[in-house]
Amino acid sequence: MITVKGLSKSFGQLEVLKQVDLTVAEKEVVVLIGASGSGKSTLLRCLNFLEVSEKGEITIDSERVELTKKKTDLNAVRQKVGMVFQHFNLFPHKTVLENIIEAPVFVKKEKKEVASAKAMDLLAKVGLADKANYYPEQLSGGQKQRVAIARALAMEPKVMLFDEPTSALDPELVGEVLQVMKDLARDGMTMVIVTHEMGFAREVADRVIMLADGNIIEEGHPGEIFARPKHERTQRFLNQIL
Amino acid sequence: MAFLKAAGLTISITAISLLFATLIGTIFAGFKISSSKLLNRIADLYIGVIRGTPLIVQIMFLYYGLANFLTLDSFTAGALALGVHTGAYIAEIFRGSVQSVDRGQMEAARSLGMPYFLAMRRIIFPQAFKRSIPALANQFIISLKDSSLVAYIAVTDLYSVALSVQGENYMPFETFFVVGIYYLIIVLIFTWFANRIEGKLDVSKPKEVAIP
């Protein structure tokens, strides 16, 4: 589903990603872990071309994007990739329903009634059908994030990316968001997740990838990595957060 | 009444110039936000020159200075000068308010597959416009009062009429007091409208949403 070859990314002098290779299979749930500054969020953002890297090649659902060439229609590729942000980034001037139908109506040119009906199904799925006409600021953090997930799903993406989706939430609200993500994984969505929720990773992930200094230093089944980390930096990282 | 007619002229020259200024302001704000270095430069040049020279000089230059190349009637010249002048300030107001919208808004829109200009139009501008209203209203009020300078190119606006009335009746206190009141009333009416519009657009206060 996703193939990344030789991906490099620098911010000025700072090399954040160094020749990263990554493959994600269909229906696979991959969790990226690593210390702050390890490049995990940058890697995720590159998969949606929010960061455009200078070197490498990314293939998403058999659509190849060579990053040195400017010609590719990134908007078309982005439609295949849903993204959920740490700070939700809901559109504050639109209601929950309007947030969700915005892209289907204006990008996919769906009829408003059709998009709305689908949006209501998605809202039911994330348990917020009664909040369709609310504005984002009337919702709790957990509810906002669930709306953001529904908004991304409305474009019917092939892959969902989550960038620390629960880091900005009050502890008691984390569970409801993770539950939605678990449901999504169970339904067979391909997912790449940056998170510090190791319990969630252990339960849901098919594979955990540890990044340090812009390199993948270790990867494997969560049971394996959490129980017997091979790399010394993985051990240190896990000791610090577990 | 001479004053009432002149007030109408002041309002119309201001309104026309502001319409024009908002258009130029939008275009040059776009230039400043653009990633093109050339467009940035053009916008900087325009804003720099206009903000760096007095409005009265711009009015005189356009009407008398360019008379050999360009013959404009005084109303058109006045409206044009005022529009070009105010446009520079409005460009900066719009640029500032667009840049004040959280970066995550653009990222979220782009991540949903929205092209840049669609994201600007649907997501960024509505939020930016609301934020620009207080500064915009302020700028409009300044322009209304600055329009008095077109009296110097023989536009018969409020101030010009005040000058000629005072020249006949030798009652500067009464004349300028009255003309001051005229300006004040126009500004107060405008302010009232601006506040209402701001209130209407206030997305942070939800519209009547039923909370069950």
Coordinates of C-alpha atoms in Angstrom, one line a residue:
Chain A
M1 CA 0.0 0.0 0.0
I2 CA 2.8 2.4 0.9
T3 CA 6.4 2.1 -0.3
V4 CA 9.0 4.6 0.7
K5 CA 12.5 4.5 -0.9
G6 CA 15.5 6.5 0.2
L7 CA 13.5 9.3 1.7
S8 CA 15.6 12.2 3.0
K9 CA 14.4 15.5 4.5
S10 CA 16.3 18.4 5.9
F11 CA 15.2 21.6 7.6
G12 CA 18.1 23.9 6.7
Q13 CA 21.2 22.3 8.0
L14 CA 19.3 19.8 10.1
E15 CA 18.9 16.4 8.6
V16 CA 15.7 15.0 10.0
L17 CA 15.3 11.9 7.8
K18 CA 18.2 10.0 6.4
Q19 CA 17.5 7.6 3.5
V20 CA 14.5 6.0 5.1
D21 CA 12.9 2.9 3.5
L22 CA 9.5 1.8 4.6
T23 CA 6.9 -0.6 3.3
V24 CA 3.3 -0.8 4.7
A25 CA 1.1 -3.6 3.5
E26 CA -2.6 -3.3 3.0
K27 CA -4.6 -3.5 6.2
E28 CA -1.5 -3.3 8.2
V29 CA -1.3 -1.1 11.3
V30 CA 2.1 0.4 11.9
V31 CA 3.1 2.4 14.9
L32 CA 6.0 4.8 14.8
I33 CA 7.8 5.4 18.1
G34 CA 10.9 7.3 19.0
A35 CA 12.1 10.3 21.1
S36 CA 11.2 13.8 20.2
G37 CA 13.3 14.9 17.2
S38 CA 13.7 11.4 16.0
G39 CA 11.9 12.2 12.7
K40 CA 8.7 10.2 13.3
S41 CA 6.3 13.0 12.8
T42 CA 8.3 14.3 9.8
L43 CA 8.1 10.8 8.2
L44 CA 4.4 10.7 8.7
R45 CA 3.9 14.2 7.2
C46 CA 6.0 13.3 4.2
L47 CA 3.6 10.4 3.5
N48 CA 0.9 13.1 3.0
F49 CA 3.3 15.5 1.3
L50 CA 2.7 18.2 3.9
E51 CA 6.5 18.1 4.0
V52 CA 8.0 17.8 0.6
S53 CA 11.3 16.0 0.9
E54 CA 14.2 16.7 -1.5
K55 CA 15.2 13.1 -2.1
G56 CA 13.4 9.8 -2.4
E57 CA 10.4 8.2 -3.8
I58 CA 7.0 7.5 -2.3
T59 CA 4.4 5.1 -3.8
I60 CA 0.9 5.2 -2.4
D61 CA -1.7 2.7 -3.7
S62 CA 0.5 2.1 -6.8
E63 CA 0.7 5.8 -7.5
R64 CA 4.4 6.7 -7.6
V65 CA 5.6 10.1 -6.6
E66 CA 9.1 11.0 -7.4
L67 CA 9.9 13.8 -5.2
T68 CA 12.4 15.5 -7.4
K69 CA 9.8 16.0 -10.1
K70 CA 7.2 18.7 -9.5
K71 CA 4.6 17.5 -11.9
T72 CA 2.7 15.0 -9.9
D73 CA -0.8 15.9 -8.8
L74 CA -0.3 15.9 -5.1
N75 CA -4.0 16.7 -4.5
A76 CA -5.0 13.4 -6.1
V77 CA -2.5 11.4 -4.1
R78 CA -3.6 13.2 -0.9
Q79 CA -7.2 12.1 -1.4
K80 CA -6.0 8.6 -0.9
V81 CA -4.4 9.5 2.4
G82 CA -6.4 10.7 5.4
M83 CA -4.6 12.6 8.1
V84 CA -5.4 13.2 11.8
F85 CA -3.5 15.9 13.6
Q86 CA -2.5 16.3 17.2
H87 CA -4.4 19.6 17.4
F88 CA -7.5 18.4 15.5
N89 CA -7.4 21.4 13.1
L90 CA -11.2 21.4 12.6
F91 CA -12.5 24.4 10.7
P92 CA -13.9 26.6 13.5
H93 CA -16.2 28.5 11.2
K94 CA -18.1 25.4 10.1
T95 CA -20.3 23.0 12.0
V96 CA -19.3 19.4 12.6
L97 CA -21.4 18.3 9.6
E98 CA -20.0 21.1 7.4
N99 CA -16.5 20.1 8.4
I100 CA -17.0 16.6 7.2
I101 CA -18.8 17.3 3.9
E102 CA -16.5 20.2 2.9
A103 CA -13.9 18.1 1.0
P104 CA -16.4 15.5 -0.5
V105 CA -18.5 18.4 -1.8
F106 CA -15.8 20.7 -3.0
V107 CA -13.1 18.3 -4.0
K108 CA -14.9 15.2 -5.1
K109 CA -18.0 17.2 -6.2
E110 CA -20.4 14.9 -4.4
K111 CA -24.0 16.2 -4.1
K112 CA -24.5 17.8 -0.7
E113 CA -27.3 15.5 0.2
V114 CA -25.3 12.4 -0.6
A115 CA -22.2 13.7 1.3
S116 CA -24.4 14.7 4.3
A117 CA -26.0 11.2 4.5
K118 CA -22.5 9.6 4.4
A119 CA -21.3 12.1 7.0
M120 CA -24.1 11.2 9.3
D121 CA -23.2 7.5 9.0
L122 CA -19.6 8.4 9.9
L123 CA -20.7 10.5 12.8
A124 CA -22.7 7.5 14.1
K125 CA -19.7 5.4 13.7
V126 CA -17.6 7.7 15.9
G127 CA -20.5 8.1 18.3
L128 CA -21.3 11.7 17.6
A129 CA -24.5 11.6 15.5
D130 CA -26.2 14.0 17.9
K131 CA -23.4 16.7 17.5
A132 CA -23.8 17.3 13.7
N133 CA -24.9 20.9 14.1
Y134 CA -22.5 21.9 16.8
Y135 CA -19.5 24.1 16.2
P136 CA -16.1 22.6 17.0
E137 CA -15.6 24.8 20.0
Q138 CA -18.7 23.4 21.7
L139 CA -17.1 20.0 21.8
S140 CA -14.6 18.4 24.1
G141 CA -11.1 17.5 22.9
G142 CA -12.0 13.8 22.5
Q143 CA -15.1 14.7 20.5
K144 CA -13.1 17.1 18.3
Q145 CA -10.6 14.4 17.5
R146 CA -13.4 11.9 16.7
V147 CA -14.9 14.5 14.3
A148 CA -11.5 15.0 12.7
I149 CA -11.3 11.2 12.1
A150 CA -14.7 11.2 10.6
R151 CA -13.7 14.2 8.4
A152 CA -10.7 12.3 7.1
L153 CA -12.7 9.1 6.5
A154 CA -15.3 11.1 4.5
M155 CA -12.8 11.2 1.6
E156 CA -12.7 7.4 1.7
P157 CA -8.9 7.2 1.9
K158 CA -6.9 4.1 1.4
V159 CA -4.6 4.9 4.3
M160 CA -5.1 6.8 7.5
L161 CA -2.2 8.7 9.2
F162 CA -2.4 9.7 12.8
D163 CA 0.1 12.3 14.2
E164 CA 0.0 11.9 18.0
P165 CA -3.8 11.9 18.0
T166 CA -4.2 11.8 21.7
S167 CA -1.3 13.9 22.9
A168 CA -3.3 17.1 23.3
L169 CA -6.2 15.4 25.1
D170 CA -7.0 15.3 28.8
P171 CA -6.2 11.8 30.1
E172 CA -9.9 10.8 30.6
L173 CA -10.6 11.6 26.9
V174 CA -7.8 9.5 25.4
G175 CA -9.8 6.2 25.6
E176 CA -12.7 7.3 23.4
V177 CA -10.3 8.3 20.6
L178 CA -8.3 5.1 20.8
Q179 CA -11.5 3.1 20.7
V180 CA -12.5 4.7 17.4
M181 CA -9.0 3.9 16.1
K182 CA -9.3 0.3 17.2
D183 CA -12.6 0.0 15.5
L184 CA -11.0 1.3 12.3
A185 CA -8.1 -1.1 12.5
R186 CA -10.6 -4.0 13.0
D187 CA -12.5 -2.9 9.9
G188 CA -9.3 -3.4 8.0
M189 CA -8.0 0.2 7.5
T190 CA -4.4 0.6 6.7
M191 CA -3.0 2.9 9.4
V192 CA 0.3 4.6 10.2
I193 CA 0.3 6.0 13.7
V194 CA 2.7 8.2 15.7
T195 CA 1.9 7.8 19.3
H196 CA 3.2 7.4 22.8
E197 CA 0.3 5.1 23.8
M198 CA 2.3 1.9 24.2
G199 CA -0.7 0.0 25.5
F200 CA -2.5 0.8 22.4
A201 CA 0.5 -0.1 20.2
R202 CA 0.8 -3.5 21.9
E203 CA -2.9 -4.2 21.4
V204 CA -3.5 -3.0 17.9
A205 CA -0.2 -2.6 16.0
D206 CA 1.0 -5.3 13.6
R207 CA 4.4 -3.7 13.6
V208 CA 6.2 -1.2 15.7
I209 CA 9.0 0.9 14.1
M210 CA 11.6 2.7 16.3
L211 CA 13.2 5.8 14.8
A212 CA 16.3 7.6 16.1
D213 CA 18.1 10.5 14.5
G214 CA 16.2 10.1 11.2
N215 CA 16.9 6.4 10.8
I216 CA 14.8 3.3 11.4
I217 CA 16.9 1.5 14.0
E218 CA 14.6 -1.4 14.9
E219 CA 11.2 -2.8 13.9
G220 CA 9.1 -5.8 14.7
H221 CA 6.0 -7.2 16.2
P222 CA 5.0 -5.2 19.3
G223 CA 5.2 -8.2 21.6
E224 CA 8.8 -8.7 20.4
I225 CA 9.9 -5.1 20.6
F226 CA 8.4 -4.3 23.9
A227 CA 9.5 -7.5 25.6
R228 CA 13.0 -7.8 24.0
P229 CA 14.2 -4.6 22.4
K230 CA 17.5 -5.3 20.7
H231 CA 18.8 -1.9 20.1
E232 CA 20.2 -0.1 23.1
R233 CA 18.4 3.1 22.2
T234 CA 15.1 1.3 22.0
Q235 CA 15.7 -0.1 25.5
R236 CA 16.5 3.3 26.9
F237 CA 13.5 4.9 25.2
L238 CA 11.1 2.2 26.4
N239 CA 12.5 2.4 29.9
Q240 CA 11.8 6.2 29.9
I241 CA 8.2 6.0 28.9
L242 CA 6.9 2.7 30.2
Chain B
M1 CA -28.6 72.7 1.4
A2 CA -25.0 72.9 0.2
F3 CA -23.6 70.8 3.0
L4 CA -26.0 68.0 2.6
K5 CA -25.2 67.7 -1.1
A6 CA -21.5 67.9 -0.3
A7 CA -21.9 65.2 2.3
G8 CA -23.4 63.0 -0.4
L9 CA -20.3 63.6 -2.5
T10 CA -17.9 62.9 0.3
I11 CA -19.7 59.6 0.9
S12 CA -19.7 58.6 -2.7
I13 CA -16.1 59.4 -3.4
T14 CA -15.1 57.5 -0.2
A15 CA -17.3 54.6 -1.1
I16 CA -16.0 54.3 -4.6
S17 CA -12.4 54.7 -3.5
L18 CA -12.8 52.0 -0.8
L19 CA -14.3 49.6 -3.2
F20 CA -11.3 50.1 -5.4
A21 CA -8.9 50.0 -2.5
T22 CA -10.4 46.7 -1.2
L23 CA -9.8 45.2 -4.7
I24 CA -6.2 46.4 -4.9
G25 CA -5.6 45.5 -1.3
T26 CA -6.8 41.9 -1.9
I27 CA -4.6 41.6 -5.0
F28 CA -1.5 42.9 -3.3
A29 CA -2.1 40.9 -0.1
G30 CA -2.1 37.9 -2.4
F31 CA 1.2 39.1 -3.9
K32 CA 2.7 39.4 -0.5
I33 CA 1.5 35.9 0.7
S34 CA 2.6 34.4 -2.6
S35 CA 5.7 32.3 -2.7
S36 CA 6.9 34.1 -5.8
K37 CA 9.8 36.5 -5.0
L38 CA 8.9 38.7 -7.9
L39 CA 5.3 39.2 -6.7
N40 CA 6.6 39.9 -3.2
R41 CA 8.9 42.6 -4.6
I42 CA 6.1 44.2 -6.6
A43 CA 3.9 44.4 -3.5
D44 CA 6.7 45.7 -1.3
L45 CA 7.4 48.4 -3.9
Y46 CA 3.8 49.5 -4.1
I47 CA 3.2 49.5 -0.4
G48 CA 6.6 51.2 0.3
V49 CA 6.0 54.0 -2.1
I50 CA 2.4 54.6 -1.2
R51 CA 3.0 54.5 2.6
G52 CA 6.1 56.6 2.3
T53 CA 4.5 59.6 0.6
P54 CA 1.7 61.9 1.7
L55 CA -1.7 61.4 0.3
I56 CA -2.0 65.1 -0.7
V57 CA 1.2 64.7 -2.8
Q58 CA -0.3 61.6 -4.4
I59 CA -3.6 63.5 -5.2
M60 CA -1.8 66.5 -6.6
F61 CA 0.6 64.3 -8.6
L62 CA -2.2 62.3 -10.2
Y63 CA -4.3 65.3 -11.0
Y64 CA -1.8 68.0 -11.9
G65 CA 1.5 66.1 -12.2
L66 CA 0.2 63.7 -14.8
A67 CA -2.0 66.2 -16.6
N68 CA 0.1 66.0 -19.7
F69 CA -0.3 62.3 -20.1
L70 CA -3.6 61.6 -18.4
T71 CA -6.6 63.9 -18.2
L72 CA -9.0 62.8 -15.4
D73 CA -11.8 64.8 -14.1
S74 CA -11.3 65.9 -10.5
F75 CA -13.7 63.4 -9.0
T76 CA -12.1 60.4 -10.8
A77 CA -8.6 61.6 -9.9
G78 CA -9.6 62.0 -6.3
A79 CA -11.3 58.6 -6.0
L80 CA -8.4 56.9 -7.8
A81 CA -5.7 58.5 -5.6
L82 CA -7.6 57.8 -2.5
G83 CA -8.2 54.2 -3.6
V84 CA -4.6 53.5 -4.5
H85 CA -3.5 55.1 -1.2
T86 CA -5.9 53.1 1.0
G87 CA -5.2 49.9 -1.0
A88 CA -1.7 49.8 0.4
Y89 CA -3.0 49.8 4.0
I90 CA -5.7 47.3 3.3
A91 CA -3.2 45.0 1.6
E92 CA -1.2 44.9 4.9
I93 CA -4.4 44.4 6.9
F94 CA -5.4 41.4 4.8
R95 CA -1.9 39.9 4.8
G96 CA -1.7 40.2 8.5
S97 CA -5.1 38.5 9.1
V98 CA -4.4 35.7 6.6
Q99 CA -1.1 35.0 8.3
S100 CA -2.8 35.0 11.7
V101 CA -4.9 32.0 10.8
D102 CA -3.3 28.9 12.3
R103 CA -1.1 26.9 9.9
G104 CA -2.9 23.8 10.8
Q105 CA -6.0 25.0 9.0
M106 CA -4.2 25.1 5.7
E107 CA -2.6 21.7 6.4
A108 CA -5.9 20.1 7.3
A109 CA -7.5 21.5 4.1
R110 CA -4.6 20.3 1.9
S111 CA -4.5 16.9 3.6
L112 CA -8.1 16.5 2.5
G113 CA -7.0 17.0 -1.1
M114 CA -8.1 20.6 -1.4
P115 CA -6.0 22.6 -3.9
Y116 CA -4.3 25.7 -2.6
F117 CA -6.7 28.3 -3.9
L118 CA -9.8 26.3 -2.9
A119 CA -8.4 26.0 0.6
M120 CA -7.7 29.7 0.7
R121 CA -11.2 30.6 -0.5
R122 CA -13.1 28.1 1.6
I123 CA -11.1 27.8 4.8
I124 CA -8.5 30.6 5.2
F125 CA -10.3 33.7 3.9
P126 CA -13.5 33.4 5.8
Q127 CA -11.5 33.2 9.1
A128 CA -9.1 35.9 8.0
F129 CA -11.8 38.3 6.9
K130 CA -13.6 38.1 10.2
R131 CA -10.4 39.0 12.0
S132 CA -9.6 41.9 9.6
I133 CA -12.9 43.7 10.3
P134 CA -11.8 45.9 13.2
A135 CA -8.7 47.1 11.4
L136 CA -10.6 47.4 8.2
A137 CA -13.3 49.5 9.8
N138 CA -10.6 51.7 11.3
Q139 CA -9.0 52.1 7.9
F140 CA -12.3 53.0 6.3
I141 CA -12.9 55.7 8.9
I142 CA -9.5 57.2 8.2
S143 CA -10.2 57.2 4.5
L144 CA -13.5 59.0 5.0
K145 CA -11.7 61.8 6.8
D146 CA -8.8 61.8 4.4
S147 CA -11.2 62.3 1.5
S148 CA -11.3 65.9 2.7
L149 CA -8.0 66.4 0.9
V150 CA -9.7 66.1 -2.5
A151 CA -11.0 69.6 -1.8
Y152 CA -7.6 70.8 -3.1
I153 CA -8.3 69.4 -6.6
A154 CA -11.7 71.2 -6.7
V155 CA -14.0 68.3 -5.8
T156 CA -16.9 69.9 -4.1
D157 CA -16.9 67.6 -1.1
L158 CA -17.8 68.6 2.5
Y159 CA -14.6 70.2 3.3
S160 CA -14.4 72.2 0.1
V161 CA -17.9 73.5 0.6
A162 CA -16.9 74.4 4.2
L163 CA -13.9 76.4 2.8
S164 CA -16.1 78.4 0.4
V165 CA -18.9 79.0 2.8
Q166 CA -16.5 80.3 5.4
G167 CA -14.9 82.5 2.7
E168 CA -18.3 84.2 2.2
N169 CA -19.8 84.4 5.7
Y170 CA -16.6 85.0 7.7
M171 CA -17.9 82.6 10.4
P172 CA -15.1 80.0 10.7
F173 CA -16.3 78.8 14.1
E174 CA -19.8 78.0 13.1
T175 CA -18.8 76.7 9.6
F176 CA -16.1 74.3 10.7
F177 CA -18.1 73.2 13.8
V178 CA -21.0 72.2 11.5
V179 CA -18.8 70.5 9.0
G180 CA -17.2 68.6 11.9
I181 CA -20.6 67.4 13.0
Y182 CA -21.3 66.1 9.5
Y183 CA -18.2 64.0 9.5
L184 CA -18.9 62.8 13.0
I185 CA -22.4 61.7 12.1
I186 CA -21.2 59.8 9.0
V187 CA -18.5 58.1 11.0
L188 CA -20.9 57.1 13.8
I189 CA -23.3 55.6 11.4
F190 CA -20.6 53.7 9.7
T191 CA -19.2 52.4 13.0
W192 CA -22.6 51.2 14.0
F193 CA -22.8 49.1 10.8
A194 CA -19.3 47.8 11.2
N195 CA -20.0 46.6 14.7
R196 CA -23.1 44.8 13.6
I197 CA -21.3 43.0 10.8
E198 CA -18.5 42.0 13.2
G199 CA -21.1 40.6 15.6
K200 CA -22.8 38.7 12.8
L201 CA -19.6 37.1 11.7
D202 CA -18.4 36.2 15.1
V203 CA -17.9 32.5 14.8
S204 CA -16.5 32.2 18.3
K205 CA -20.0 32.9 19.5
P206 CA -22.2 30.1 18.1
K207 CA -25.3 31.0 16.3
E208 CA -28.6 29.7 17.8
V209 CA -27.6 26.1 18.2
A210 CA -30.0 24.0 20.2
I211 CA -28.2 22.3 23.0
P212 CA -30.5 19.4 24.0

